[in-house]
Amino acid sequence: MVSFVSDYIAGAHPDVLRRLSETNLETMPGYGEDPYCETAKRKIRDCIGMPDADVFFLTGGTQTNAVVISTMLADYEGVLAAKTGHVSVHEAGAIEYTGHEVLELPQTEGKLTAASIRDYLDTYYGDAAHEHMTFPGMVYVSWPTEYGTLYSKAELEAISSVCREYHLPLFLDGARLGYGLMSPAADLTIRDIAQLCDVFYIGGTKVGALCGEAVVFTKSNMPPHFLTSVKKRGALLAKGRLLGVQFDALFTDDLYFRIGRYAIEMAEKMKKIFAARGIPFQIDSPTNQQFVILENAKMDALSKKLAFELWEKKDESRTVVRFATSWSTTDSDLLALEAALKEVYP
Amino acid sequence: MVSFVSDYIAGAHPDVLRRLSETNLETMPGYGEDPYCETAKRKIRDCIGMPDADVFFLTGGTQTNAVVISTMLADYEGVLAAKTGHVSVHEAGAIEYTGHEVLELPQTEGKLTAASIRDYLDTYYGDAAHEHMTFPGMVYVSWPTEYGTLYSKAELEAISSVCREYHLPLFLDGARLGYGLMSPAADLTIRDIAQLCDVFYIGGTKVGALCGEAVVFTKSNMPPHFLTSVKKRGALLAKGRLLGVQFDALFTDDLYFRIGRYAIEMAEKMKKIFAARGIPFQIDSPTNQQFVILENAKMDALSKKLAFELWEKKDESRTVVRFATSWSTTDSDLLALEAALKEVYP
Amino acid sequence: MVSFVSDYIAGAHPDVLRRLSETNLETMPGYGEDPYCETAKRKIRDCIGMPDADVFFLTGGTQTNAVVISTMLADYEGVLAAKTGHVSVHEAGAIEYTGHEVLELPQTEGKLTAASIRDYLDTYYGDAAHEHMTFPGMVYVSWPTEYGTLYSKAELEAISSVCREYHLPLFLDGARLGYGLMSPAADLTIRDIAQLCDVFYIGGTKVGALCGEAVVFTKSNMPPHFLTSVKKRGALLAKGRLLGVQFDALFTDDLYFRIGRYAIEMAEKMKKIFAARGIPFQIDSPTNQQFVILENAKMDALSKKLAFELWEKKDESRTVVRFATSWSTTDSDLLALEAALKEVYP
Amino acid sequence: MVSFVSDYIAGAHPDVLRRLSETNLETMPGYGEDPYCETAKRKIRDCIGMPDADVFFLTGGTQTNAVVISTMLADYEGVLAAKTGHVSVHEAGAIEYTGHEVLELPQTEGKLTAASIRDYLDTYYGDAAHEHMTFPGMVYVSWPTEYGTLYSKAELEAISSVCREYHLPLFLDGARLGYGLMSPAADLTIRDIAQLCDVFYIGGTKVGALCGEAVVFTKSNMPPHFLTSVKKRGALLAKGRLLGVQFDALFTDDLYFRIGRYAIEMAEKMKKIFAARGIPFQIDSPTNQQFVILENAKMDALSKKLAFELWEKKDESRTVVRFATSWSTTDSDLLALEAALKEVYP
C-alpha cells in the first residue's frame, strides 16, 4: 500500500547506501575516530561556514535531545520548550530521565515567541522564591516544528537575542532541518541557524539516512569529555563509521539539500491535490508534513487505500491526519493519492 | 516583628518539645526501630481506623513527595498533578530528579477535577502513539491545596473513582492536613481520606513539629524494601526517634487536631480583620493561609510593621500576599495586625 | 595497514549489507513494527527453541546492558558482576547513570564462580544491617568474557542454579556470542544458554552487523511497556528495520554461526603463528580475541607494520596486547601478520 | 538494658536541647535564613580559621555524602573511596542513585593511601581507552574511618597533595569528626583538616545533635545555587533553625569538642575493661568505636545483659562486635559492662 505515514518509511537515500557499500570492507577505528567521521565533520563545518565548530554524531532524535540537554544544563536547571515540543510530549520522559525538568511554554502552531520566553524569565526572576524552582537553563526550539511550521529569521533572531541577554544557550532540534531549509517559505539559511544557535542538530534519520543526527556546537561549547558522557548514556556507536559515511555522503554534492528540495516539491504537489478536492488543512505548513482534516467516515475509507498517520481528534466527527513526503515519495505515489481522494471525495 | 510569613516560623508546639525533652535520655535503636515510632504508628492507625495501614516517617514535604512518587511509579510512568501543585512548581525539579515526569493538568483555585483527569486519560489512551509518551501512573492532589482551598468529599470521591477505574493510585499531599481537617468548610474526615486515597501523608513540619511527615499507605501497598529505598535517597534519619516522639505527641490527646482547630480559629479572626478594612481576598480560602490583594504602596508601608509573604503580582499596581496562622499565632499578633492595617488602610 | 584491532573494524558482512540494499526501497512502519523485525524475531525464537520468547532489538552493547539492567532491577537492587566485567569497567558508569550499583565480585580469567556468588549472597543476607546496603538483584556474566574465555556448561549451570535458589535473574552479555558458540572449547549451545539464563543478548555489532543487539527474554519476563522504557532511554530507533533486516539476514542460512566459525578458524591459525615465534599468551583464549605478551621495543616495531590493541601493562618492559579476528579477517591478513612477526621476532 | 550499640542511641546533648527549648517561640524565616544558622556558620568559620568558608547545614550523613558528591562531580566523573567506605557499602547505593560511580580502592584498617590513589590515577590515565571509563573526579575519605581509625597528619597531607596534583577535590566525611579530633592519637586539628580538604563535614547526628551535619566548603568552591540543588534532592529543611540552633550550641563554649573528649575518655576506660578480661581487639581504634572479638557462645550470653552491635563474622566460632561511647555513656554503664564481662569471661 502506498504510504505517506512519515519521512522514515524507506531505507536510506540510494547515494547514502551506495557509499556504505563502497566503504564496507575498509578497516578503520571505532567510536567515531574513522576518516569518514572526520571528512563528514569538515564538510559540515564548511557548509555552515564555521571552521571551528564541534560536530558529534549520534543515532536518533530523542537520544540527541536527551544527551545535549542533560550535558549542557547545570544541575539546578531545566529546559524551556513549547508545550507541543518533541521533548515535552513524544519522548516518553527522556529528558526527565536525565533528572531535568522541561519547563513548558504556551505555543502557536508549534512555535514559541521571544516575548513569551522573556515573560517567563521575568516572572521567574521576579519571584522571591525562585530558588525553590527549577532555574531556566536553555531554550529548545524545533525547526521545522512538530507541526511543520517554520520560525522566520526575525523570530529566531528575537529568540536568540533574549537567550543571549539571559545567558541561556539556544538549542535547535533540526530532526527535519533539510525540509525547513528548502522550503520556499524559509528565510533562514543553515549559516544563519549556526550563527543564531548555540547548539543545533542536522537530522539524518528523517532526511535520507538509515539513522544519525549531527550535533553542531557553534560556540566552542561542546561539553568537556563529551564522548565519555555519550558513552555513559549508552549512545556511543562502536562502528561510528555508520554515521560518518552517511553524513559524508549527505554533505557531498549538496545531497542533503537536494533531498530536502525534492521532498518539498512533492509536498507542494500534494497540497494542490488536497486543495483540489476541497479538503481543509489544519495548519498552513510550508514543509514536508501536511496536516489535513478528514471526516471520520471518509478517513476510514481512505485508510483502506493509502497509509497515513492519525494525528489528533479534531471533533466528534473529524480527525486531523498527517501526510509526509520524503526522498522516497514518487510521482506514482501522488497519482495514487489523487485517485484515492477522487473516489472518497468525489 | 510580628510575622505571618508561614506556618513554620516557630519551633515545635510546646507539648511536642516537652516530649522530646522527657524522652531525651532514653537509649533506643536507630532508623525508626524505636518504641516511639511504633506507638506513633499505632496511634495513627487507630486514628484513621485502619489497623493494617503501613506508616513511615520522613523529614520534609518535598522529600516525601519525591520518595513516594518515585517508589510507587513504574519506570515508564509519570504523575498527574495540577499546574499549580507543589510538585509542579516549588520543588526545584525534585520529581524529575528521580527520573519521572510531572504531567501538568489545568486547575481551578489549585484543584483538579475528576473530569479533567478522565479527559487526559481518554486522550492519552486514544492516541495511537501513546507508547511514545509518558504513561500516567498516579494522581497527586494537595489537601489543602497550595491556595488554601479544599476538595469537597464529593470532589475527592469522584477523583478517587476515576483513579480506581484506570488503576492509578491516588496520592494526597497533606503537608497542611491538620488545617484542612479542622476547617469549618471541610466535609472530609481523616478516615474518609484514608479510604479514598492509596497513599497520603500527615504533615508535621507545618502543623506543630520541628520536622516530619507521616506517610500512610492504606492498601497494603507500601513499596517492598521501602526502608532501603528511603536510605538510597538519603532520607533515612539515624535518630528516627526525632520523628517518632513528635508524632507520638501529635497523636496523643488529639493534639494534631487541636493545633489545626486553633490555627483555623485564628485565621477566621484574621479574615474578619482584613474584611473590616475592605481589603479584597484573592481567593476564598477556608484554611490557615489567607491570600489578600494589596496596593503596592500600602504593601510596602505594611511590610515595615509586619512580616508576610509576597505571593504573586496581581497587576502593575497590586500584589497578592499571603498571611498564615499556626499554633504559634497569638491574639496579640492579631491585635498588631489590626493596628497596622488601621494605619495603612485608615 | 592490516588491522587486528577489534572485531568491529569493517562494515557489515556482505550478506547483511546485501539484504539492506535489497529491502531499501520497501516502505514500512517505524519503531520495530516492520515485517523484518517480525521475521527476525521468529527466526531467533526458532533457533533457540523457545516459541514464546520475547525478542527486542537495540543498537549497541553498553546501551543494551543499561536498558536491560535498569528495567529489570527493582529500585533497591544492584547487579552482581565480575570486577573485570564490561559493566564494571568499560561503560563509563552507564549502569550507575540509571541509578543502580554494580556490585563487583572477584574473578578468574574474567569469570565468576557459583561459589563466590553464593558466598556474597550468604554474607549479604547474614549481615544484620543488610537493609542499609544495595540488595543483589541480578547476576551479569559475559560469554565470551572480556578476556575471551568461556564458562563451561557445568559452570553456567551452577551459576544458574544459585540464581534460581535466590530468585535472581541471570543476564548473559553475548556481545560476542557467535564466537563463543563456535569455539571448539564450547560445550554450551545457544539453546542451553536460553534455558539457563533469564535474559541474554545475541551480539550483532561485533558479529557481522553494522550495529544491533538482539535481547532475548526467555521466561515471559520482558518488563512491561518495554518499548516505552527503551524510548525513555533514547534507545528506540525510528528505522527499526535497520536492526530487523540485519538480524533477519544473520539468522538466515546460519549466517550468524558461519561468521562465528570463520572467525574462530582464523583465530586458531593466528594462535599457531604466535606460538611459532615463541610469543607467550597472557591467557588461553579459545575465542576470537587473543592476548599475547610483547616486549615493549618489539611491540613498537610491530606497531609500525600492523594495527592491534594495547590491553594492559604486564610489567616495566612488557605489554599485553589484543589481536582479534572476525568475518573480515583474510588469509592475506594472516600472512602479513606472519611476515611482520618474523621480522620483529627473527 | 545498658546499650553500647552506637553513638546515636540517645537524643541530643542536654545543652543542645536546652537551646532548642529556649529559642522555640522565636519566629524566624525558614530554609536556613534564620539568625541561628548565621551565628552557627560564623562560629564554625571562626573555629576553623577561615572567615570566607561556605557552610551549609544538612540533615544526615548519607544525605550529605550524596548531595556533596553529586553536586561537585562533573557528569563523566566518579568518586574514589575505600572499599570499606560508608559511600561504598552502607548507603544502599545513594551515590549511584545520583548517577555517579563509586570507584573502590583497596584499604587497610579503613584507610586509603596516597600511593594507592596515585597508582589508580596513573593506571587510569595510562590506559588508552580511559575515555570509555568513569573519570576519577574526587577522593572521599572518612575521619575517623568506619573502623574507628585515623589518618595521621602526614597521611592526609600526602593524600591532599596527590589530589592537588591531579586537580581532584578531597572530601572528608566527618560524621564522627569530634571523636577523631579529641583522640589522643590524633595529630590533626580541625584547622589542618580545613586546610587539607576542599570540602568536609562536621558531623552532628553522632556527636550530640538530634540530627544535622555542617558541610564546609573551604576553597570558595560551594557549587553555584547549592540551595536549589539541595532542594531538588529533597534535602532542604523548612525549619532550618533546627540545624542552626543545634550547631550554634555545639560551637558555643567548645561543646562539640567537650562531647568528643568525654566520649574518648569513656572509650579509653572501656578499652581497659576489655583488656582486663583478655578480650582481643579486632583493630586498634583510638576513637569512640571499639571492635572486639567474642566467641559466639559468650557473645550470646553477653547479649542478654548488654546491647552492642554485631559487626562481622570473624570465623566459624567468633564474631567481631562493636561497642561505642558518646556523650550519653555513663560511668554506671561502664560498671555494668565490667560486671557483665566478669560473668561471661570469669
PDB file of C-alpha atoms in Angstrom, chain A residues 57-132:
ATOM      1  CA  PHE A  57      27.286  12.181  15.505  1.00  0.00           C
ATOM      2  CA  LEU A  58      24.519  10.470  17.438  1.00  0.00           C
ATOM      3  CA  THR A  59      21.976   7.883  16.378  1.00  0.00           C
ATOM      4  CA  GLY A  60      18.453   9.291  16.795  1.00  0.00           C
ATOM      5  CA  GLY A  61      16.480  12.357  17.720  1.00  0.00           C
ATOM      6  CA  THR A  62      15.240  11.583  21.224  1.00  0.00           C
ATOM      7  CA  GLN A  63      18.709  10.360  22.127  1.00  0.00           C
ATOM      8  CA  THR A  64      20.231  13.558  20.786  1.00  0.00           C
ATOM      9  CA  ASN A  65      17.836  15.770  22.689  1.00  0.00           C
ATOM     10  CA  ALA A  66      18.491  13.921  25.936  1.00  0.00           C
ATOM     11  CA  VAL A  67      22.267  13.870  25.520  1.00  0.00           C
ATOM     12  CA  VAL A  68      22.575  17.520  24.517  1.00  0.00           C
ATOM     13  CA  ILE A  69      20.179  18.889  27.110  1.00  0.00           C
ATOM     14  CA  SER A  70      21.480  16.849  30.016  1.00  0.00           C
ATOM     15  CA  THR A  71      25.143  17.603  29.328  1.00  0.00           C
ATOM     16  CA  MET A  72      24.592  21.337  28.810  1.00  0.00           C
ATOM     17  CA  LEU A  73      22.294  22.075  31.736  1.00  0.00           C
ATOM     18  CA  ALA A  74      23.622  22.698  35.199  1.00  0.00           C
ATOM     19  CA  ASP A  75      22.296  20.523  37.986  1.00  0.00           C
ATOM     20  CA  TYR A  76      19.690  23.059  39.065  1.00  0.00           C
ATOM     21  CA  GLU A  77      18.448  23.944  35.585  1.00  0.00           C
ATOM     22  CA  GLY A  78      15.662  22.824  33.241  1.00  0.00           C
ATOM     23  CA  VAL A  79      14.912  23.492  29.594  1.00  0.00           C
ATOM     24  CA  LEU A  80      12.223  25.825  28.242  1.00  0.00           C
ATOM     25  CA  ALA A  81      10.210  24.308  25.404  1.00  0.00           C
ATOM     26  CA  ALA A  82       6.886  24.666  23.670  1.00  0.00           C
ATOM     27  CA  LYS A  83       4.101  22.617  25.229  1.00  0.00           C
ATOM     28  CA  THR A  84       3.923  20.789  21.876  1.00  0.00           C
ATOM     29  CA  GLY A  85       7.692  20.337  21.579  1.00  0.00           C
ATOM     30  CA  HIS A  86       9.053  16.874  20.932  1.00  0.00           C
ATOM     31  CA  VAL A  87      10.876  16.920  24.270  1.00  0.00           C
ATOM     32  CA  SER A  88       7.652  17.859  26.058  1.00  0.00           C
ATOM     33  CA  VAL A  89       5.388  15.210  24.601  1.00  0.00           C
ATOM     34  CA  HIS A  90       6.821  12.470  22.453  1.00  0.00           C
ATOM     35  CA  GLU A  91       9.956  11.269  24.159  1.00  0.00           C
ATOM     36  CA  ALA A  92       8.355   9.239  26.940  1.00  0.00           C
ATOM     37  CA  GLY A  93      10.046  11.394  29.543  1.00  0.00           C
ATOM     38  CA  ALA A  94      13.586  11.077  28.160  1.00  0.00           C
ATOM     39  CA  ILE A  95      14.621  14.498  29.458  1.00  0.00           C
ATOM     40  CA  GLU A  96      13.173  13.844  32.895  1.00  0.00           C
ATOM     41  CA  TYR A  97      15.027  10.517  32.897  1.00  0.00           C
ATOM     42  CA  THR A  98      18.248  12.549  32.944  1.00  0.00           C
ATOM     43  CA  GLY A  99      16.998  14.376  36.044  1.00  0.00           C
ATOM     44  CA  HIS A 100      15.958  17.628  34.397  1.00  0.00           C
ATOM     45  CA  GLU A 101      12.610  19.337  34.083  1.00  0.00           C
ATOM     46  CA  VAL A 102      11.037  20.504  30.826  1.00  0.00           C
ATOM     47  CA  LEU A 103       9.509  23.904  31.548  1.00  0.00           C
ATOM     48  CA  GLU A 104       6.593  24.106  29.154  1.00  0.00           C
ATOM     49  CA  LEU A 105       5.615  27.376  27.496  1.00  0.00           C
ATOM     50  CA  PRO A 106       2.487  28.193  25.502  1.00  0.00           C
ATOM     51  CA  GLN A 107       2.863  27.944  21.714  1.00  0.00           C
ATOM     52  CA  THR A 108       1.165  28.893  18.484  1.00  0.00           C
ATOM     53  CA  GLU A 109       1.370  26.470  15.596  1.00  0.00           C
ATOM     54  CA  GLY A 110       4.209  24.752  17.409  1.00  0.00           C
ATOM     55  CA  LYS A 111       6.234  27.927  17.914  1.00  0.00           C
ATOM     56  CA  LEU A 112       7.458  29.880  20.915  1.00  0.00           C
ATOM     57  CA  THR A 113       7.823  33.647  20.854  1.00  0.00           C
ATOM     58  CA  ALA A 114      10.642  35.786  22.180  1.00  0.00           C
ATOM     59  CA  ALA A 115       8.055  37.688  24.190  1.00  0.00           C
ATOM     60  CA  SER A 116       6.715  34.642  25.971  1.00  0.00           C
ATOM     61  CA  ILE A 117      10.240  33.481  26.790  1.00  0.00           C
ATOM     62  CA  ARG A 118      11.119  36.898  28.186  1.00  0.00           C
ATOM     63  CA  ASP A 119       7.898  36.909  30.141  1.00  0.00           C
ATOM     64  CA  TYR A 120       8.678  33.580  31.691  1.00  0.00           C
ATOM     65  CA  LEU A 121      12.168  34.688  32.648  1.00  0.00           C
ATOM     66  CA  ASP A 122      10.996  37.977  34.122  1.00  0.00           C
ATOM     67  CA  THR A 123       8.319  36.268  36.169  1.00  0.00           C
ATOM     68  CA  TYR A 124      10.770  33.623  37.298  1.00  0.00           C
ATOM     69  CA  TYR A 125      13.483  36.010  38.409  1.00  0.00           C
ATOM     70  CA  GLY A 126      10.859  38.353  39.849  1.00  0.00           C
ATOM     71  CA  ASP A 127       9.611  35.635  42.188  1.00  0.00           C
ATOM     72  CA  ALA A 128      11.183  35.928  45.623  1.00  0.00           C
ATOM     73  CA  ALA A 129      11.005  32.143  45.988  1.00  0.00           C
ATOM     74  CA  HIS A 130      12.579  31.372  42.639  1.00  0.00           C
ATOM     75  CA  GLU A 131      15.453  29.472  44.217  1.00  0.00           C
ATOM     76  CA  HIS A 132      12.869  26.839  45.161  1.00  0.00           C
TER      77      HIS A 132
END
